[in-house]
PDB file of C-alpha atoms in Angstrom:
ATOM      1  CA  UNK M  12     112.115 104.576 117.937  1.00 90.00           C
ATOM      2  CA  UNK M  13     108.236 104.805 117.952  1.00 96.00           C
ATOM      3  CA  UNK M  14     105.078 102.791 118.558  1.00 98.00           C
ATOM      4  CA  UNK M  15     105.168 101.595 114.910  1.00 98.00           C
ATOM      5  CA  UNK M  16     108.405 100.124 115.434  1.00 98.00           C
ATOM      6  CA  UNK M  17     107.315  97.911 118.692  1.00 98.00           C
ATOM      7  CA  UNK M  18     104.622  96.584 117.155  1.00 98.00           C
ATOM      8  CA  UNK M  19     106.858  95.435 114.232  1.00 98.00           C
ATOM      9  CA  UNK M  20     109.624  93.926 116.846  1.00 97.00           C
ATOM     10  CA  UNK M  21     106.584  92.340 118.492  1.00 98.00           C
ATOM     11  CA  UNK M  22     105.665  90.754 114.945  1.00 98.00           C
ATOM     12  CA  UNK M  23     108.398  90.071 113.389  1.00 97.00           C
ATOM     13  CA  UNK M  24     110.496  89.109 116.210  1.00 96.00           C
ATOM     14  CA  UNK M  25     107.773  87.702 118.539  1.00 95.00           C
ATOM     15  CA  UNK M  26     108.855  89.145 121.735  1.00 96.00           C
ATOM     16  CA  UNK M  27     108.540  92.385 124.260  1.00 97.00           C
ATOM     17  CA  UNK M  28     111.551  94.138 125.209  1.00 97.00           C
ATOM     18  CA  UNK M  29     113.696  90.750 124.893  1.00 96.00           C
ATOM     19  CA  UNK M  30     111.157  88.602 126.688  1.00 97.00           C
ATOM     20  CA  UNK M  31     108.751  86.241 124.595  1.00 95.00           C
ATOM     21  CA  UNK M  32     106.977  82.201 124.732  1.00 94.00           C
ATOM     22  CA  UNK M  33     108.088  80.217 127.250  1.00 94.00           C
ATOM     23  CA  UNK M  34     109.478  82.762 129.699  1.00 96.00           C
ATOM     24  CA  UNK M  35     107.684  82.915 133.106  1.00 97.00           C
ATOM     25  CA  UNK M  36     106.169  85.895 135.086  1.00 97.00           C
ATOM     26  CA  UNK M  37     108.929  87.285 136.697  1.00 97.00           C
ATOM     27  CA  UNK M  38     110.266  87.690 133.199  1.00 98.00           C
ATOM     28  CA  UNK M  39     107.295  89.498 132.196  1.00 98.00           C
ATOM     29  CA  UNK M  40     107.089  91.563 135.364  1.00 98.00           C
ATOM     30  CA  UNK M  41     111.139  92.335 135.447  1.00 98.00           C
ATOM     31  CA  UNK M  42     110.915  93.429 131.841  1.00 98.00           C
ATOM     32  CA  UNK M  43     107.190  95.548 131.561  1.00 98.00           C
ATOM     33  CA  UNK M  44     106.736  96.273 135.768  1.00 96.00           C
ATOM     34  CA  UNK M  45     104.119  95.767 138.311  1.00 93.00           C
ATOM     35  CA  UNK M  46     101.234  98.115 136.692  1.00 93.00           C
ATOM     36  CA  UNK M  47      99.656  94.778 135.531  1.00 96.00           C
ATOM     37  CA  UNK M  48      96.025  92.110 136.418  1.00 96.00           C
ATOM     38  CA  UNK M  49      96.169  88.653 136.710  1.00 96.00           C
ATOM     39  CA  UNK M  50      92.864  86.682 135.896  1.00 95.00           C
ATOM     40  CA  UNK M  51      93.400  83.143 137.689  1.00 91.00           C
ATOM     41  CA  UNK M  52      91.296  80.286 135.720  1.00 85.00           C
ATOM     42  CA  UNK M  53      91.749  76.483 135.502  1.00 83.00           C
ATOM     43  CA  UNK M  54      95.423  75.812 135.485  1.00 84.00           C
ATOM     44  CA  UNK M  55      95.766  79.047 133.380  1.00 95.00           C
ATOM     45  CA  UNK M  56      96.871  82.787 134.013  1.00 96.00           C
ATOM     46  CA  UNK M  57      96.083  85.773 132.203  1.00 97.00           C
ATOM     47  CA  UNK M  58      98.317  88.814 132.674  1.00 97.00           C
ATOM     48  CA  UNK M  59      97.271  92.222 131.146  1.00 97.00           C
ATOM     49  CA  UNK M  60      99.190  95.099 130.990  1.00 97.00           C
ATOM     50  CA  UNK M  61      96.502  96.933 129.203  1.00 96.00           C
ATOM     51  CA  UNK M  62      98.320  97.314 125.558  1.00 97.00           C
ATOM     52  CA  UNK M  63     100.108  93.632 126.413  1.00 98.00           C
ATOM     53  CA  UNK M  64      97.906  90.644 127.072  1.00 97.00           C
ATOM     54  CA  UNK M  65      99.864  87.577 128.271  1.00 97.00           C
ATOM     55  CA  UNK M  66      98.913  84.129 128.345  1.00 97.00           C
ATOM     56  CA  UNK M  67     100.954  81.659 130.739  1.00 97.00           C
ATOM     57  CA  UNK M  68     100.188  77.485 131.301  1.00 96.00           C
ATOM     58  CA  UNK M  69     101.239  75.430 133.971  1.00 91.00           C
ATOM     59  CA  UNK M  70     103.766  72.720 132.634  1.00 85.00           C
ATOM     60  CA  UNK M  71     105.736  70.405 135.043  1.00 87.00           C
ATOM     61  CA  UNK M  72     105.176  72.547 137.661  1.00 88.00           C
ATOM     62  CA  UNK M  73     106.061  75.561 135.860  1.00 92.00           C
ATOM     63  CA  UNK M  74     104.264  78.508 134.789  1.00 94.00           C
ATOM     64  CA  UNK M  75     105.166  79.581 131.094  1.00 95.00           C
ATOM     65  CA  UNK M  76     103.955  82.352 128.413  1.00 96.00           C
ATOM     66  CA  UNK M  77     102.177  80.621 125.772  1.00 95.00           C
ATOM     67  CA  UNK M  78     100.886  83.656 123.881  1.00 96.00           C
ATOM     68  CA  UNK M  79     101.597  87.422 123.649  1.00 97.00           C
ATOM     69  CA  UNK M  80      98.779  89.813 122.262  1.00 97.00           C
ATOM     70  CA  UNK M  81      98.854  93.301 121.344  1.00 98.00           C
ATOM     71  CA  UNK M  82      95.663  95.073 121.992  1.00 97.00           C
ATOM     72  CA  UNK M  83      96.821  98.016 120.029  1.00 97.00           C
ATOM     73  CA  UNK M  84      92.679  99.038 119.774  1.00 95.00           C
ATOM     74  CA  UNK M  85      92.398  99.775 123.718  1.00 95.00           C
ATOM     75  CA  UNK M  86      94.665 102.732 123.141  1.00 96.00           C
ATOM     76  CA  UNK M  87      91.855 104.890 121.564  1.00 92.00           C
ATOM     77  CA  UNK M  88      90.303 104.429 124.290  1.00 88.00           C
ATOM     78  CA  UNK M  89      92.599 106.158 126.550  1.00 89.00           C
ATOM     79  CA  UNK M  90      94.399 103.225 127.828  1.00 91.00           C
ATOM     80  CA  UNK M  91      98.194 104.030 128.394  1.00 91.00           C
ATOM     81  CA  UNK M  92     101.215 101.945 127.327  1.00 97.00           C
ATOM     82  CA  UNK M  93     102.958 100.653 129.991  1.00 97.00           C
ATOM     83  CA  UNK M  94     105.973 102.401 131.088  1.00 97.00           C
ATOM     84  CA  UNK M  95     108.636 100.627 130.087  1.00 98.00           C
ATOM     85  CA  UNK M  96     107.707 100.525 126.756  1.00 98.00           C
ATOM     86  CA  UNK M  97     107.299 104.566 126.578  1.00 98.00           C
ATOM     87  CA  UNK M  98     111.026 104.482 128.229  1.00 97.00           C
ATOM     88  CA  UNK M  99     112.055 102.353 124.930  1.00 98.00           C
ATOM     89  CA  UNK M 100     109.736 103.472 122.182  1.00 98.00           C
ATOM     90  CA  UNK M 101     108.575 107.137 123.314  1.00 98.00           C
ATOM     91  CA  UNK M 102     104.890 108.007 123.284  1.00 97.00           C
ATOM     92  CA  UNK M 103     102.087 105.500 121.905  1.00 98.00           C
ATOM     93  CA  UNK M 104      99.831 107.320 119.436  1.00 96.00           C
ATOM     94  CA  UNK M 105      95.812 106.054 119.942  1.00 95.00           C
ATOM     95  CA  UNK M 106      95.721 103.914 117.073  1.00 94.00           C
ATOM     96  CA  UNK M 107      97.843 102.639 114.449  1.00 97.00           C
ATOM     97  CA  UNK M 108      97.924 102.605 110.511  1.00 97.00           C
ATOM     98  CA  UNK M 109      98.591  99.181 108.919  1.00 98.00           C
ATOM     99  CA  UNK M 110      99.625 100.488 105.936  1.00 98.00           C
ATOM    100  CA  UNK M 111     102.083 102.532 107.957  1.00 98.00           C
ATOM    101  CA  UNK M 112     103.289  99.765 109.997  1.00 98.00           C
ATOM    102  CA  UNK M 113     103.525  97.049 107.029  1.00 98.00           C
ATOM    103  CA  UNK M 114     106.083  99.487 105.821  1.00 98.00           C
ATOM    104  CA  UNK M 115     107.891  99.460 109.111  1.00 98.00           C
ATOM    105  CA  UNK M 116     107.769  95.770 108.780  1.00 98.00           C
ATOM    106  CA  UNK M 117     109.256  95.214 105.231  1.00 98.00           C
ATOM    107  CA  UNK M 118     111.721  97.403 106.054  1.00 98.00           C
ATOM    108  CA  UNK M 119     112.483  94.358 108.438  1.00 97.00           C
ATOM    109  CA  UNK M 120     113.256  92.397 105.750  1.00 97.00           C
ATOM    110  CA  UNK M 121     109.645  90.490 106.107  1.00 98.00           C
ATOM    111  CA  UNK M 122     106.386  90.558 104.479  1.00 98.00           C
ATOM    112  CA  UNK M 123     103.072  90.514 105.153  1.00 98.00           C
ATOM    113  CA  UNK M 124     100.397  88.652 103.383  1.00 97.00           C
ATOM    114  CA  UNK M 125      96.501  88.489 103.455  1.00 98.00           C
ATOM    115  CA  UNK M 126      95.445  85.593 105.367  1.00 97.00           C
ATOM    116  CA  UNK M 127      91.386  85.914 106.269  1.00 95.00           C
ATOM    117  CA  UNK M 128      89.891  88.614 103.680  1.00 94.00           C
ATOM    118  CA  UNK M 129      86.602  88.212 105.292  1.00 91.00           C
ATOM    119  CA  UNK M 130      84.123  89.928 107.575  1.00 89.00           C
ATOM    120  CA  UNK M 131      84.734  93.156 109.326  1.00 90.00           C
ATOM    121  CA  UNK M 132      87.952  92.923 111.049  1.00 94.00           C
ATOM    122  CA  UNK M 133      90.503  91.282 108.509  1.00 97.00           C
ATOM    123  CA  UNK M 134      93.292  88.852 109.176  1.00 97.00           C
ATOM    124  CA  UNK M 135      97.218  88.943 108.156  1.00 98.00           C
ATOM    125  CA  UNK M 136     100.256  87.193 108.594  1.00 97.00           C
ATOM    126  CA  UNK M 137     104.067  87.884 108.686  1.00 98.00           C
ATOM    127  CA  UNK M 138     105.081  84.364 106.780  1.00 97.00           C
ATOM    128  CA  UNK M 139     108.642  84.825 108.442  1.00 96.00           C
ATOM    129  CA  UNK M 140     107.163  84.623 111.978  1.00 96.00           C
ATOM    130  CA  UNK M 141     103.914  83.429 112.277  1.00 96.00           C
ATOM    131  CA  UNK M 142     102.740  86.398 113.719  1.00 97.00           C
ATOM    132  CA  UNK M 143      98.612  87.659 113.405  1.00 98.00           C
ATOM    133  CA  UNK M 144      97.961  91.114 112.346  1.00 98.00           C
ATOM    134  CA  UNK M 145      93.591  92.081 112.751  1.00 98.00           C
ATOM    135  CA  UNK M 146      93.272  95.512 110.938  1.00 97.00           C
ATOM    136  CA  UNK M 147      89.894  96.671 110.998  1.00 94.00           C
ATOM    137  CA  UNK M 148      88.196  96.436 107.690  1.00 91.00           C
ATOM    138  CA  UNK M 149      84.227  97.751 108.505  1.00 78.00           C
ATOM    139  CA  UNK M 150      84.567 100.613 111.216  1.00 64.00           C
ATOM    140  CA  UNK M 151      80.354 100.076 111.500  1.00 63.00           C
ATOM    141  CA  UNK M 152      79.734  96.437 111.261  1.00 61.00           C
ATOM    142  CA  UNK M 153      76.243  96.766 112.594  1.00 59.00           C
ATOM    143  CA  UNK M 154      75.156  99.780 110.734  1.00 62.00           C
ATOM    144  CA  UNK M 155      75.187 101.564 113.888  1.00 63.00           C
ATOM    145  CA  UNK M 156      73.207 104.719 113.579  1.00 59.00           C
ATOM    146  CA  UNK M 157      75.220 106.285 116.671  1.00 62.00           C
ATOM    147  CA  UNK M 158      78.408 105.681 114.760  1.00 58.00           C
ATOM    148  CA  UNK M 159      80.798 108.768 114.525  1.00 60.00           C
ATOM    149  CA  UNK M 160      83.322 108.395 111.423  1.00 61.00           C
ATOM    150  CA  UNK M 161      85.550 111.572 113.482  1.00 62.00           C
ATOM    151  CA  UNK M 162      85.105 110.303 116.528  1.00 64.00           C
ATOM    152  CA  UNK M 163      89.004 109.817 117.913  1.00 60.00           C
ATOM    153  CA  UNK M 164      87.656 107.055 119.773  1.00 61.00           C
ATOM    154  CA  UNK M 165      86.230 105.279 117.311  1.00 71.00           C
ATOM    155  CA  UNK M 166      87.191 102.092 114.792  1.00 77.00           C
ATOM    156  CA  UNK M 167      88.596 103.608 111.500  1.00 85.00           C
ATOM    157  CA  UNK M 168      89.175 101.366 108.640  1.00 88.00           C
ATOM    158  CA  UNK M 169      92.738 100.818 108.411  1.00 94.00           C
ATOM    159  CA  UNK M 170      93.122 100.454 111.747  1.00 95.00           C
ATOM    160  CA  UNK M 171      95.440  98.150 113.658  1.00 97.00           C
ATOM    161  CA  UNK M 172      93.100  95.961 115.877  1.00 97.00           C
ATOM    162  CA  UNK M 173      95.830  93.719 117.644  1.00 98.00           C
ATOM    163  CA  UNK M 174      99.016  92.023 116.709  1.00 98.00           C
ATOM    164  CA  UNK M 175      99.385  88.291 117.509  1.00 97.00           C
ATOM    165  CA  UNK M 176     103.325  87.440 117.891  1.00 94.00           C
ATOM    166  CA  UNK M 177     102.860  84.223 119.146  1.00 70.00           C
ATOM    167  CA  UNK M 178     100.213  81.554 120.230  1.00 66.00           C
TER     168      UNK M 178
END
């Protein structure tokens, strides 16, 4: 298995490692570890794992996962999956193709379809899910004069920004 394949799973199945919406924390933290920060904020909890963003409401007095988020982009910048994930799906490369993963996907039996062709990070969506794919479309949206095309830690068109299983 490989990186490509999570974030497919993640989008066309709308979970992490089994666990998706409407499971609680100890889910999350039985299934991806401890290695994670909570941001506390008006009835609300954030949970990042770095490449896994989690969103969790209070409901009748208990705390569920409303949305699931995969940052793929903060892996060019040296952020590391977390370890569970490597256990599953081996090494994470930096970045990810879309073209590379939209194969991944169809081989799922799903598609994916333009949604928001517009501005510098484009928007897509795997009809069978729901799930939000942001590729980058305009590595240099403000004309940056420091920007480095070969820089490995820099936006490349083509790019897989984040994947959106579920919100």
């Amino acid at each position: 298995m490989s990186d490509l394949d999570f974030y497919a799973q993640a989008a066309v199945h709308g979970d992490v490692l089994g666990v998706g919406v409407r499971s609680g924390p100890e889910a999350w933290q039985a299934a991806l570890g401890p290695g994670y920060i909570d941001d506390l904020g008006k009835g609300l909890l954030r949970r990042d794992y770095g490449l896994v963003e989690l969103s969790f409401a209070r409901t009748d007095g208990i705390m569920s996962c409303f949305g699931i988020a995969v940052q793929v982009h903060r892996l060019i910048h040296g952020l590391e999956a977390p370890e569970a994930l490597v256990r599953v799906y081996g090494e994470f490369a930096p970045r990810a193709r879309f073209d590379e993963l939209c194969s991944v996907i169809r081989s799922l039996g799903c598609e994916v379809e333009p949604e928001d062709l517009s501005g510098d990070v484009h928007r897509y969506r795997v009809p069978e899910s729901g799930a939000r794919i942001f590729v980058v479309e305009d590595p240099d949206p403000f004309c940056d004069t420091d920007h480095d095309p070969d820089d490995p830690a820099g936006r490349r068109a083509g790019d897989v920004w984040a994947v959106y299983p579920a919100w």
